[in-house]
Coordinates of C-alpha atoms in Angstrom, one line a residue:
M1 CA 0.0 0.0 0.0
S2 CA 3.1 2.2 0.1
A3 CA 2.6 5.2 -2.3
V4 CA 5.4 7.1 -3.9
V5 CA 4.3 10.7 -4.2
H6 CA 5.6 13.0 -6.9
H7 CA 4.7 16.6 -6.1
P8 CA 4.3 19.3 -8.7
P9 CA 6.7 22.0 -7.5
V10 CA 4.0 24.1 -5.8
A11 CA 2.2 21.5 -3.7
G12 CA 2.6 21.8 0.0
H13 CA 4.7 25.0 -0.3
G14 CA 4.0 28.7 -0.9
H15 CA 0.6 28.4 0.6
D16 CA 1.1 31.3 3.1
D17 CA 0.5 33.9 0.3
H18 CA -3.2 32.9 0.5
A19 CA -3.4 33.7 4.2
H20 CA -5.1 37.0 3.6
D21 CA -8.2 35.4 1.9
H22 CA -9.7 33.9 5.0
P23 CA -11.4 36.0 7.7
H24 CA -10.0 36.2 11.2
G25 CA -11.6 36.3 14.7
W26 CA -15.1 35.0 15.1
R27 CA -15.9 35.3 11.4
R28 CA -13.2 32.7 10.6
W29 CA -15.1 30.1 12.7
L30 CA -18.7 31.2 12.0
Y31 CA -18.2 31.3 8.2
A32 CA -15.6 28.5 8.1
T33 CA -15.5 26.6 4.8
N34 CA -12.0 25.2 5.2
H35 CA -12.0 21.5 6.1
K36 CA -9.3 22.0 8.8
D37 CA -11.2 24.7 10.6
I38 CA -14.5 22.7 10.5
G39 CA -12.6 19.6 11.7
T40 CA -11.3 21.7 14.6
L41 CA -14.8 23.0 15.4
Y42 CA -16.2 19.4 15.4
L43 CA -13.4 18.2 17.7
W44 CA -13.8 21.0 20.3
F45 CA -17.6 20.6 20.2
S46 CA -17.3 16.9 20.8
F47 CA -14.9 17.3 23.6
T48 CA -17.2 19.8 25.3
M49 CA -20.1 17.4 25.0
F50 CA -17.8 14.6 26.3
L51 CA -17.1 16.6 29.4
T52 CA -20.9 17.4 29.7
G53 CA -21.8 13.7 29.4
G54 CA -19.0 12.9 31.8
V55 CA -20.4 15.1 34.5
L56 CA -23.8 13.3 34.2
A57 CA -21.9 9.9 34.5
L58 CA -20.3 11.2 37.7
G59 CA -23.8 12.0 38.9
I60 CA -24.8 8.4 38.2
R61 CA -21.8 7.0 40.0
L62 CA -22.2 9.4 42.9
E63 CA -25.7 8.1 43.5
L64 CA -24.6 4.5 43.3
F65 CA -21.6 5.0 45.6
Q66 CA -23.6 3.5 48.4
P67 CA -26.9 1.7 48.7
G68 CA -29.9 3.8 49.6
L69 CA -31.1 7.0 47.9
Q70 CA -28.2 9.4 48.5
F71 CA -28.5 12.5 46.4
F72 CA -31.1 12.2 43.7
Q73 CA -34.7 11.1 43.3
P74 CA -35.2 8.0 41.0
E75 CA -36.9 10.3 38.4
F76 CA -33.9 12.5 38.1
F77 CA -31.5 9.5 38.2
N78 CA -33.3 8.2 35.1
Q79 CA -32.8 11.5 33.4
L80 CA -29.1 11.3 34.2
T81 CA -28.7 7.8 32.7
S82 CA -30.8 8.6 29.6
M83 CA -29.1 12.0 28.9
H84 CA -25.6 10.6 29.6
G85 CA -26.2 8.0 26.8
L86 CA -27.7 10.4 24.3
I87 CA -25.1 13.1 24.8
M88 CA -22.2 10.7 24.6
V89 CA -23.4 8.9 21.5
F90 CA -24.8 11.9 19.5
G91 CA -22.8 14.7 21.0
A92 CA -19.3 13.2 21.8
I93 CA -18.4 10.1 19.9
M94 CA -20.1 10.7 16.5
P95 CA -19.0 14.4 16.0
A96 CA -15.5 13.5 17.1
F97 CA -15.2 11.0 14.3
V98 CA -16.7 13.5 11.9
G99 CA -14.0 16.0 13.1
F100 CA -11.3 13.4 12.3
A101 CA -12.9 12.8 8.9
N102 CA -12.9 16.5 8.1
W103 CA -9.4 17.1 9.1
M104 CA -7.8 13.9 7.7
I105 CA -9.7 12.6 4.7
P106 CA -8.7 15.5 2.3
L107 CA -5.1 15.4 3.6
Q108 CA -4.9 11.6 3.2
I109 CA -6.3 11.5 -0.3
G110 CA -4.6 14.7 -1.6
A111 CA -7.9 16.7 -2.0
S112 CA -7.8 20.5 -1.7
D113 CA -10.9 20.4 0.6
M114 CA -14.2 18.6 1.1
A115 CA -16.5 18.5 -1.9
F116 CA -19.3 20.7 -0.5
A117 CA -17.6 23.4 1.6
R118 CA -20.6 25.4 2.5
M119 CA -22.7 22.4 3.3
N120 CA -19.8 21.3 5.5
N121 CA -20.2 24.5 7.5
F122 CA -24.0 24.0 7.8
S123 CA -23.5 20.4 8.9
F124 CA -21.4 21.6 11.9
W125 CA -23.5 24.6 12.9
L126 CA -26.6 22.5 13.2
L127 CA -24.9 20.7 16.1
P128 CA -24.5 23.5 18.8
P129 CA -28.2 24.5 18.8
A130 CA -29.2 20.8 18.8
A131 CA -26.9 20.2 21.8
L132 CA -28.3 23.3 23.6
L133 CA -31.9 22.0 23.0
L134 CA -30.9 18.6 24.4
V135 CA -29.2 19.9 27.5
A136 CA -31.8 22.6 28.1
S137 CA -34.5 19.9 28.5
F138 CA -33.2 19.4 32.0
F139 CA -34.6 22.8 32.9
V140 CA -38.2 22.5 31.6
P141 CA -41.2 21.2 33.6
G142 CA -41.0 17.4 33.9
G143 CA -37.3 17.4 33.2
A144 CA -35.2 15.8 30.5
I145 CA -35.7 12.4 28.7
A146 CA -35.9 9.7 31.4
A147 CA -36.9 6.7 29.1
G148 CA -33.3 5.5 28.6
W149 CA -31.2 6.6 25.7
T150 CA -33.2 4.2 23.6
I151 CA -36.4 6.2 24.3
Y152 CA -38.6 3.1 24.4
A153 CA -42.4 3.4 24.2
P154 CA -44.6 3.5 26.2
L155 CA -42.4 5.7 28.5
S156 CA -41.5 8.0 25.7
I157 CA -45.2 8.6 25.0
Q158 CA -46.0 9.6 28.6
M159 CA -43.1 12.0 29.3
G160 CA -43.2 15.8 29.5
M161 CA -41.9 18.4 27.0
G162 CA -38.3 17.4 27.6
M163 CA -39.0 14.5 25.3
D164 CA -40.1 16.8 22.5
M165 CA -37.0 18.8 22.9
G166 CA -34.9 15.7 22.7
I167 CA -36.8 14.5 19.6
F168 CA -36.1 17.8 17.8
A169 CA -32.5 17.7 18.9
L170 CA -32.0 14.2 17.5
H171 CA -33.7 15.3 14.2
I172 CA -31.3 18.2 13.8
M173 CA -28.2 16.0 14.7
G174 CA -29.4 13.3 12.3
A175 CA -29.7 15.9 9.4
S176 CA -26.1 17.0 10.2
S177 CA -24.9 13.4 10.1
I178 CA -26.6 12.8 6.7
M179 CA -25.2 15.9 5.1
G180 CA -21.7 15.2 6.6
S181 CA -21.9 11.6 5.1
I182 CA -22.9 12.8 1.6
N183 CA -20.0 15.2 1.8
I184 CA -17.5 12.5 2.8
I185 CA -18.7 10.0 0.2
T186 CA -18.5 12.6 -2.6
T187 CA -15.1 13.8 -1.5
I188 CA -13.6 10.2 -1.3
L189 CA -15.1 9.0 -4.6
N190 CA -14.4 12.1 -6.7
M191 CA -11.5 14.0 -5.2
R192 CA -8.7 11.5 -4.7
A193 CA -5.2 12.4 -6.1
P194 CA -4.5 11.0 -9.5
G195 CA -3.2 7.5 -9.2
M196 CA -4.8 6.8 -5.8
T197 CA -7.0 3.9 -6.6
L198 CA -9.6 2.7 -4.1
M199 CA -7.3 -0.1 -3.0
K200 CA -4.5 2.4 -2.3
M201 CA -6.6 4.5 0.0
P202 CA -5.5 4.6 3.7
M203 CA -7.7 2.4 6.0
F204 CA -9.1 5.4 7.8
V205 CA -10.5 6.7 4.5
W206 CA -12.0 3.2 3.7
T207 CA -13.6 2.8 7.1
W208 CA -15.2 6.3 6.8
L209 CA -16.4 5.6 3.3
I210 CA -18.3 2.5 4.5
T211 CA -19.5 4.3 7.7
A212 CA -20.9 7.2 5.7
Y213 CA -23.1 4.8 3.7
L214 CA -24.2 3.2 7.0
L215 CA -25.2 6.7 8.3
I216 CA -27.2 7.6 5.2
A217 CA -29.0 4.2 5.4
V218 CA -30.0 4.3 9.1
M219 CA -30.4 7.9 10.2
P220 CA -33.7 8.2 8.4
V221 CA -34.9 5.1 10.3
L222 CA -34.2 6.8 13.6
A223 CA -36.0 9.9 12.3
G224 CA -39.0 7.7 11.5
A225 CA -39.1 6.1 14.9
I226 CA -38.9 9.4 16.8
T227 CA -41.4 11.1 14.4
M228 CA -43.9 8.3 15.1
T229 CA -43.3 8.8 18.8
L230 CA -44.0 12.6 18.3
T231 CA -47.3 12.0 16.5
D232 CA -48.3 9.4 19.1
R233 CA -47.7 12.1 21.7
H234 CA -49.4 15.0 20.1
F235 CA -51.5 14.1 17.0
G236 CA -53.6 11.1 18.2
T237 CA -51.8 8.4 16.3
S238 CA -51.3 5.0 17.9
F239 CA -48.1 3.5 16.4
F240 CA -46.7 2.5 19.7
N241 CA -49.6 3.2 22.1
A242 CA -51.1 0.0 23.1
A243 CA -54.3 1.7 24.3
G244 CA -55.1 2.7 20.7
G245 CA -54.1 -0.7 19.3
G246 CA -50.4 0.2 18.7
D247 CA -47.4 -2.0 19.5
P248 CA -44.6 -0.8 21.8
V249 CA -42.4 -3.6 20.6
M250 CA -42.6 -2.2 17.1
F251 CA -40.7 0.8 18.4
Q252 CA -37.9 -1.5 19.6
H253 CA -37.7 -3.1 16.1
I254 CA -37.5 0.2 14.3
F255 CA -35.1 1.7 16.9
W256 CA -32.7 -1.2 16.8
F257 CA -32.7 -1.4 13.1
F258 CA -31.1 2.0 13.4
G259 CA -29.3 1.3 16.7
H260 CA -27.3 -1.7 15.7
P261 CA -25.7 -0.3 12.6
E262 CA -25.2 2.8 14.8
V263 CA -22.9 0.7 17.1
Y264 CA -20.7 0.0 14.0
I265 CA -20.9 3.6 12.9
M266 CA -19.2 4.4 16.2
I267 CA -16.5 1.6 15.9
L268 CA -15.6 1.4 12.2
P269 CA -13.7 4.8 12.1
A270 CA -12.0 3.6 15.3
F271 CA -10.8 0.5 13.4
G272 CA -9.5 2.9 10.7
I273 CA -7.5 5.0 13.1
V274 CA -6.0 1.9 14.8
S275 CA -5.1 0.6 11.3
Q276 CA -3.2 3.8 10.6
I277 CA -1.3 3.8 14.0
V278 CA -0.2 0.2 14.3
P279 CA 1.8 -0.1 11.1
V280 CA 3.7 3.2 11.8
F281 CA 4.9 2.1 15.3
A282 CA 5.4 -1.6 14.2
R283 CA 7.5 -0.2 11.3
K284 CA 5.8 -2.7 9.0
P285 CA 3.0 -2.4 6.3
L286 CA -0.5 -3.3 7.5
F287 CA -0.9 -7.0 7.3
G288 CA -3.7 -8.1 4.9
Y289 CA -4.8 -4.7 3.7
A290 CA -7.4 -6.1 1.2
S291 CA -8.9 -8.5 3.8
M292 CA -9.2 -5.4 6.2
V293 CA -11.3 -3.6 3.6
Y294 CA -13.5 -6.7 2.9
A295 CA -13.9 -7.3 6.7
T296 CA -15.0 -3.7 7.2
A297 CA -17.6 -4.0 4.4
S298 CA -18.8 -7.4 5.8
I299 CA -19.3 -5.9 9.3
A300 CA -21.3 -3.1 7.8
I301 CA -23.5 -5.4 5.7
L302 CA -24.1 -7.9 8.6
S303 CA -24.9 -5.1 11.0
F304 CA -28.3 -4.8 9.2
I305 CA -29.5 -8.3 10.0
V306 CA -28.8 -8.6 13.8
W307 CA -30.9 -5.8 15.3
A308 CA -33.3 -8.0 17.3
H309 CA -30.5 -9.5 19.5
H310 CA -31.3 -6.5 21.7
M311 CA -34.8 -7.9 22.0
F312 CA -34.5 -11.6 23.1
T313 CA -36.8 -11.0 26.1
T314 CA -39.7 -9.5 24.1
G315 CA -41.2 -12.9 23.4
M316 CA -40.0 -13.5 19.8
P317 CA -40.4 -17.1 18.5
V318 CA -37.6 -19.5 18.9
T319 CA -36.9 -19.5 15.1
G320 CA -36.3 -15.7 15.4
Q321 CA -34.1 -16.1 18.4
L322 CA -32.0 -18.7 16.6
F323 CA -31.6 -16.5 13.5
F324 CA -30.5 -13.4 15.4
M325 CA -28.2 -15.5 17.6
Y326 CA -26.4 -17.1 14.6
A327 CA -26.3 -13.8 12.6
T328 CA -24.8 -12.0 15.6
M329 CA -22.1 -14.7 16.2
L330 CA -21.2 -14.4 12.5
I331 CA -20.1 -10.8 13.0
A332 CA -17.3 -12.1 15.2
V333 CA -15.6 -13.5 12.1
P334 CA -14.8 -10.3 10.2
T335 CA -14.0 -8.6 13.6
G336 CA -11.6 -11.5 14.4
V337 CA -10.0 -11.0 11.0
K338 CA -9.2 -7.4 11.9
I339 CA -7.8 -8.3 15.3
F340 CA -5.7 -11.0 13.7
N341 CA -4.4 -8.5 11.1
W342 CA -3.4 -6.0 13.8
L343 CA -1.6 -8.7 15.7
A344 CA 0.1 -9.9 12.6
T345 CA 1.2 -6.4 11.7
M346 CA 2.8 -6.1 15.2
W347 CA 4.4 -9.6 15.0
R348 CA 8.2 -9.3 14.7
G349 CA 7.9 -5.6 14.0
S350 CA 10.4 -3.2 15.6
M351 CA 7.8 -1.7 17.9
T352 CA 8.1 1.4 20.0
F353 CA 5.4 2.5 22.4
E354 CA 4.7 6.2 22.0
T355 CA 1.3 7.4 23.2
P356 CA -0.6 6.7 20.0
M357 CA 0.7 3.1 19.9
L358 CA -0.2 2.7 23.6
F359 CA -3.8 3.7 22.9
A360 CA -3.9 1.5 19.8
V361 CA -2.6 -1.6 21.7
G362 CA -4.8 -0.8 24.7
F363 CA -7.7 -0.5 22.3
I364 CA -7.0 -3.9 20.8
F365 CA -6.7 -5.6 24.2
V366 CA -9.8 -4.1 25.8
F367 CA -12.0 -4.0 22.7
T368 CA -11.3 -7.7 22.3
M369 CA -12.6 -8.3 25.9
G370 CA -15.7 -6.2 25.0
G371 CA -16.1 -8.4 21.9
F372 CA -16.1 -11.6 23.9
T373 CA -18.7 -10.3 26.3
G374 CA -20.7 -9.4 23.2
L375 CA -20.4 -12.9 21.9
I376 CA -21.7 -14.2 25.2
L377 CA -24.7 -11.8 25.1
A378 CA -25.3 -13.1 21.5
M379 CA -26.4 -16.4 22.9
A380 CA -30.2 -16.1 23.5
P381 CA -30.4 -18.3 26.6
I382 CA -27.6 -16.4 28.4
D383 CA -28.8 -13.0 27.2
I384 CA -32.3 -13.7 28.6
Q385 CA -30.6 -14.0 32.0
L386 CA -28.3 -11.0 31.6
Q387 CA -30.8 -8.7 29.7
D388 CA -30.9 -5.2 31.3
T389 CA -28.3 -6.0 33.9
Y390 CA -24.9 -4.3 34.6
Y391 CA -23.3 -7.0 32.5
V392 CA -24.7 -5.3 29.4
V393 CA -23.5 -1.9 30.7
A394 CA -20.0 -3.4 31.2
H395 CA -20.1 -4.9 27.7
F396 CA -21.0 -1.8 25.8
H397 CA -18.7 0.5 27.7
Y398 CA -15.8 -1.9 27.0
V399 CA -16.7 -1.5 23.3
L400 CA -17.5 2.2 23.3
V401 CA -15.1 3.7 25.9
A402 CA -12.2 1.4 25.4
G403 CA -13.2 1.1 21.7
S404 CA -14.3 4.3 20.2
L405 CA -12.9 6.7 22.8
F406 CA -9.4 5.1 23.2
A407 CA -9.1 5.1 19.4
L408 CA -10.0 8.8 19.3
F409 CA -7.4 9.5 21.9
G410 CA -4.8 7.5 20.0
G411 CA -5.7 9.4 16.8
A412 CA -5.6 12.7 18.5
Y413 CA -2.0 12.1 19.8
F414 CA -1.1 10.6 16.4
W415 CA -2.1 13.7 14.4
L416 CA -1.9 16.5 17.0
P417 CA 1.6 17.6 15.8
K418 CA 0.2 17.7 12.2
W419 CA -2.7 19.9 13.4
T420 CA -0.9 22.2 15.8
G421 CA 2.7 22.3 14.5
H422 CA 4.0 21.3 18.0
M423 CA 4.9 18.0 19.5
Y424 CA 2.8 17.1 22.6
D425 CA 4.3 16.2 25.9
E426 CA 5.1 12.5 25.6
T427 CA 5.3 11.9 29.4
L428 CA 1.9 13.5 30.1
G429 CA 0.5 11.6 27.1
K430 CA 1.7 8.3 28.6
A431 CA 0.3 9.3 32.0
H432 CA -3.0 10.0 30.4
F433 CA -3.0 6.5 28.8
W434 CA -2.1 4.6 31.9
L435 CA -4.4 6.5 34.2
S436 CA -7.3 6.1 31.7
M437 CA -6.6 2.4 31.2
I438 CA -6.4 1.6 35.0
F439 CA -9.4 3.7 36.0
F440 CA -11.5 2.4 33.1
N441 CA -11.0 -1.1 34.2
I442 CA -11.6 -0.3 37.9
T443 CA -14.9 1.3 36.8
F444 CA -16.3 -1.2 34.4
F445 CA -14.7 -4.6 35.2
P446 CA -16.7 -5.0 38.4
M447 CA -19.9 -4.3 36.5
H448 CA -19.6 -7.8 34.8
F449 CA -19.9 -9.4 38.3
L450 CA -22.7 -7.0 39.3
G451 CA -24.6 -8.1 36.2
L452 CA -24.0 -11.8 36.7
A453 CA -25.3 -11.4 40.2
G454 CA -28.4 -9.8 38.9
M455 CA -28.1 -6.1 39.5
P456 CA -30.5 -4.4 37.0
R457 CA -29.3 -1.2 35.2
R458 CA -31.0 2.2 35.4
Y459 CA -31.9 1.7 39.1
A460 CA -31.1 4.5 41.6
D461 CA -30.9 2.1 44.5
Y462 CA -29.7 -1.5 45.0
N463 CA -29.5 -4.3 47.6
L464 CA -26.7 -4.6 50.1
Q465 CA -25.0 -7.5 48.3
F466 CA -24.0 -5.2 45.4
A467 CA -22.5 -2.5 47.6
D468 CA -18.7 -3.3 47.4
F469 CA -18.4 -3.5 43.6
N470 CA -20.5 -0.4 43.2
L471 CA -18.2 1.4 45.6
I472 CA -15.1 0.3 43.6
A473 CA -16.8 1.3 40.3
S474 CA -17.7 4.8 41.6
I475 CA -14.1 5.5 42.7
G476 CA -12.9 4.3 39.3
G477 CA -15.4 6.5 37.5
L478 CA -14.2 9.6 39.4
G479 CA -10.6 8.8 38.6
F480 CA -11.4 8.2 35.0
G481 CA -13.3 11.5 34.7
L482 CA -10.5 13.6 36.3
T483 CA -7.9 11.9 34.1
Q484 CA -9.7 13.4 31.0
L485 CA -8.8 16.9 32.3
L486 CA -5.2 15.8 32.0
F487 CA -5.9 15.2 28.2
L488 CA -7.4 18.7 27.9
Y489 CA -4.2 20.1 29.5
V490 CA -1.9 18.1 27.1
V491 CA -3.8 19.4 24.1
L492 CA -3.8 23.1 25.3
K493 CA -0.1 22.8 26.2
C494 CA 0.6 21.4 22.7
I495 CA -1.4 24.2 21.0
K496 CA 0.6 26.8 23.0
G497 CA 4.0 25.5 22.1
G498 CA 6.5 22.6 22.0
P499 CA 9.2 21.2 19.7
K500 CA 8.5 21.7 16.0
P501 CA 7.8 18.4 14.2
A502 CA 9.0 17.5 10.7
A503 CA 6.5 16.8 7.9
N504 CA 6.7 13.1 8.6
Y505 CA 7.5 13.2 12.3
W506 CA 6.6 9.5 12.9
D507 CA 8.7 8.4 9.9
A508 CA 5.5 6.7 8.5
R509 CA 6.4 4.5 5.5
D510 CA 2.8 4.2 4.3
G511 CA -0.5 5.7 5.1
G512 CA -1.9 8.8 3.5
L513 CA -0.6 11.9 1.8
E514 CA -0.8 13.8 5.1
W515 CA 2.9 13.0 5.7
T516 CA 3.9 14.9 2.6
V517 CA 2.6 18.3 3.8
P518 CA 4.4 20.4 6.4
S519 CA 3.5 20.3 10.1
P520 CA 1.3 22.3 10.9
A521 CA -0.7 21.5 7.8
P522 CA -1.0 24.9 5.9
F523 CA -4.4 26.5 5.7
H524 CA -4.6 25.5 2.0
T525 CA -3.1 22.2 0.9
F526 CA -2.9 20.3 -2.4
E527 CA -4.1 23.2 -4.7
T528 CA -2.3 21.3 -7.4
P529 CA -3.1 17.6 -6.8
P530 CA -0.1 15.4 -6.0
V531 CA 0.4 12.3 -8.3
V532 CA 0.5 8.9 -6.5
K533 CA 2.7 6.4 -8.4

């Protein structure tokens, strides 16, 4: 996959004479059409939402620190759990990956910008009002969404106006996702540098191409589910309202038809980032590049036929249970291919463990554990016992925190010098990794045992036999939350100053064209497309 790049004499140089043609101050950000500025906006927005969702998570752990009702009423506790999930999924993880896509895809494929620059601006600026709408729902009569982040009927039909605010916020965020995806697909398919065939693209670009198709396919499904909820609430329809002949389980089917591909929307770009990092620090090309591409596509296709494994306890017929059980277990095959390929890339490589590599290896280790607990939950008879217990909470946090989030951290350290023009503080970066890794496991590993012992999730109180593990998890959660402030410090310190990196500061042998432009990447890059030979 190594690409030899021949630049026309102007590419990557002499860009600073264009510096006068972009506005400064607040106008630069409000009217931004440059993919780098918009990527930066996405990343700061997602980190802000990450801290917001983190504060809610600390509220959850504070209440569960000891048995008995300590600080919050159960109604408010349910708002905390529901809003924590919605903010983290739609406000933190997804926009962060879109930020990476905006920054890196044009740089990696040698494009001058994204295909639709103004639509790109609109895609981003839909998010802050949607986020404000979502967070503001805490302050209206009846409070925020308290039906879980899955907003299941019949609870979602009975709630106050906070539910309506949440529905509108999700609609706006979904529109942003769809526009962003159209932009990404068009950019990748039409704006690659001459000579960069599809099978020469970096893995991060491949994973985003597939993810963008997933988003376009499933965001309208979510929009349909929440629109039907809205009409049930206000316009006398009975889609999910059993009193009018509707079916609450139908909501679950529609929601999870969106929700399961959504899980892969949040992990495929993470696979892409890890596939960029591992070869660089193993100093070997990625093992089995083509099989990685096919595995990514297989995961995306299979994600559409497994949705009802979230619904084994709704009374589906045994035939249905068997189908969804086997289909779910099948997804382990392409995922296993990916993990094998990463390990084979590292095998006998001359590895060094800078912060991005630590996060990538940590990702592989902990994501694999999350995958195994998912395989266990795929088995219908076991899942029926573990449904809605803390075992499920542990499973998806191993996949989403140690999966998506660790990959995002790894990618941030990997490309931060390319973004800022300064090397980050390696010692603090490693401290951030080790503290995150240790506190993450202290927080979520005990939850497996709580779930196996039968502790249900979304409860504000619990029996005495669950006290010790909840105490440990709450202490870990506080440590994990505080550690993320260290990450903020590392990033701010890196923006302020530090050693100047070279263009290819990791000495990456392959990957994208981002290693051919100076660090920091100039405001305008690739005005004359480079030629990939």
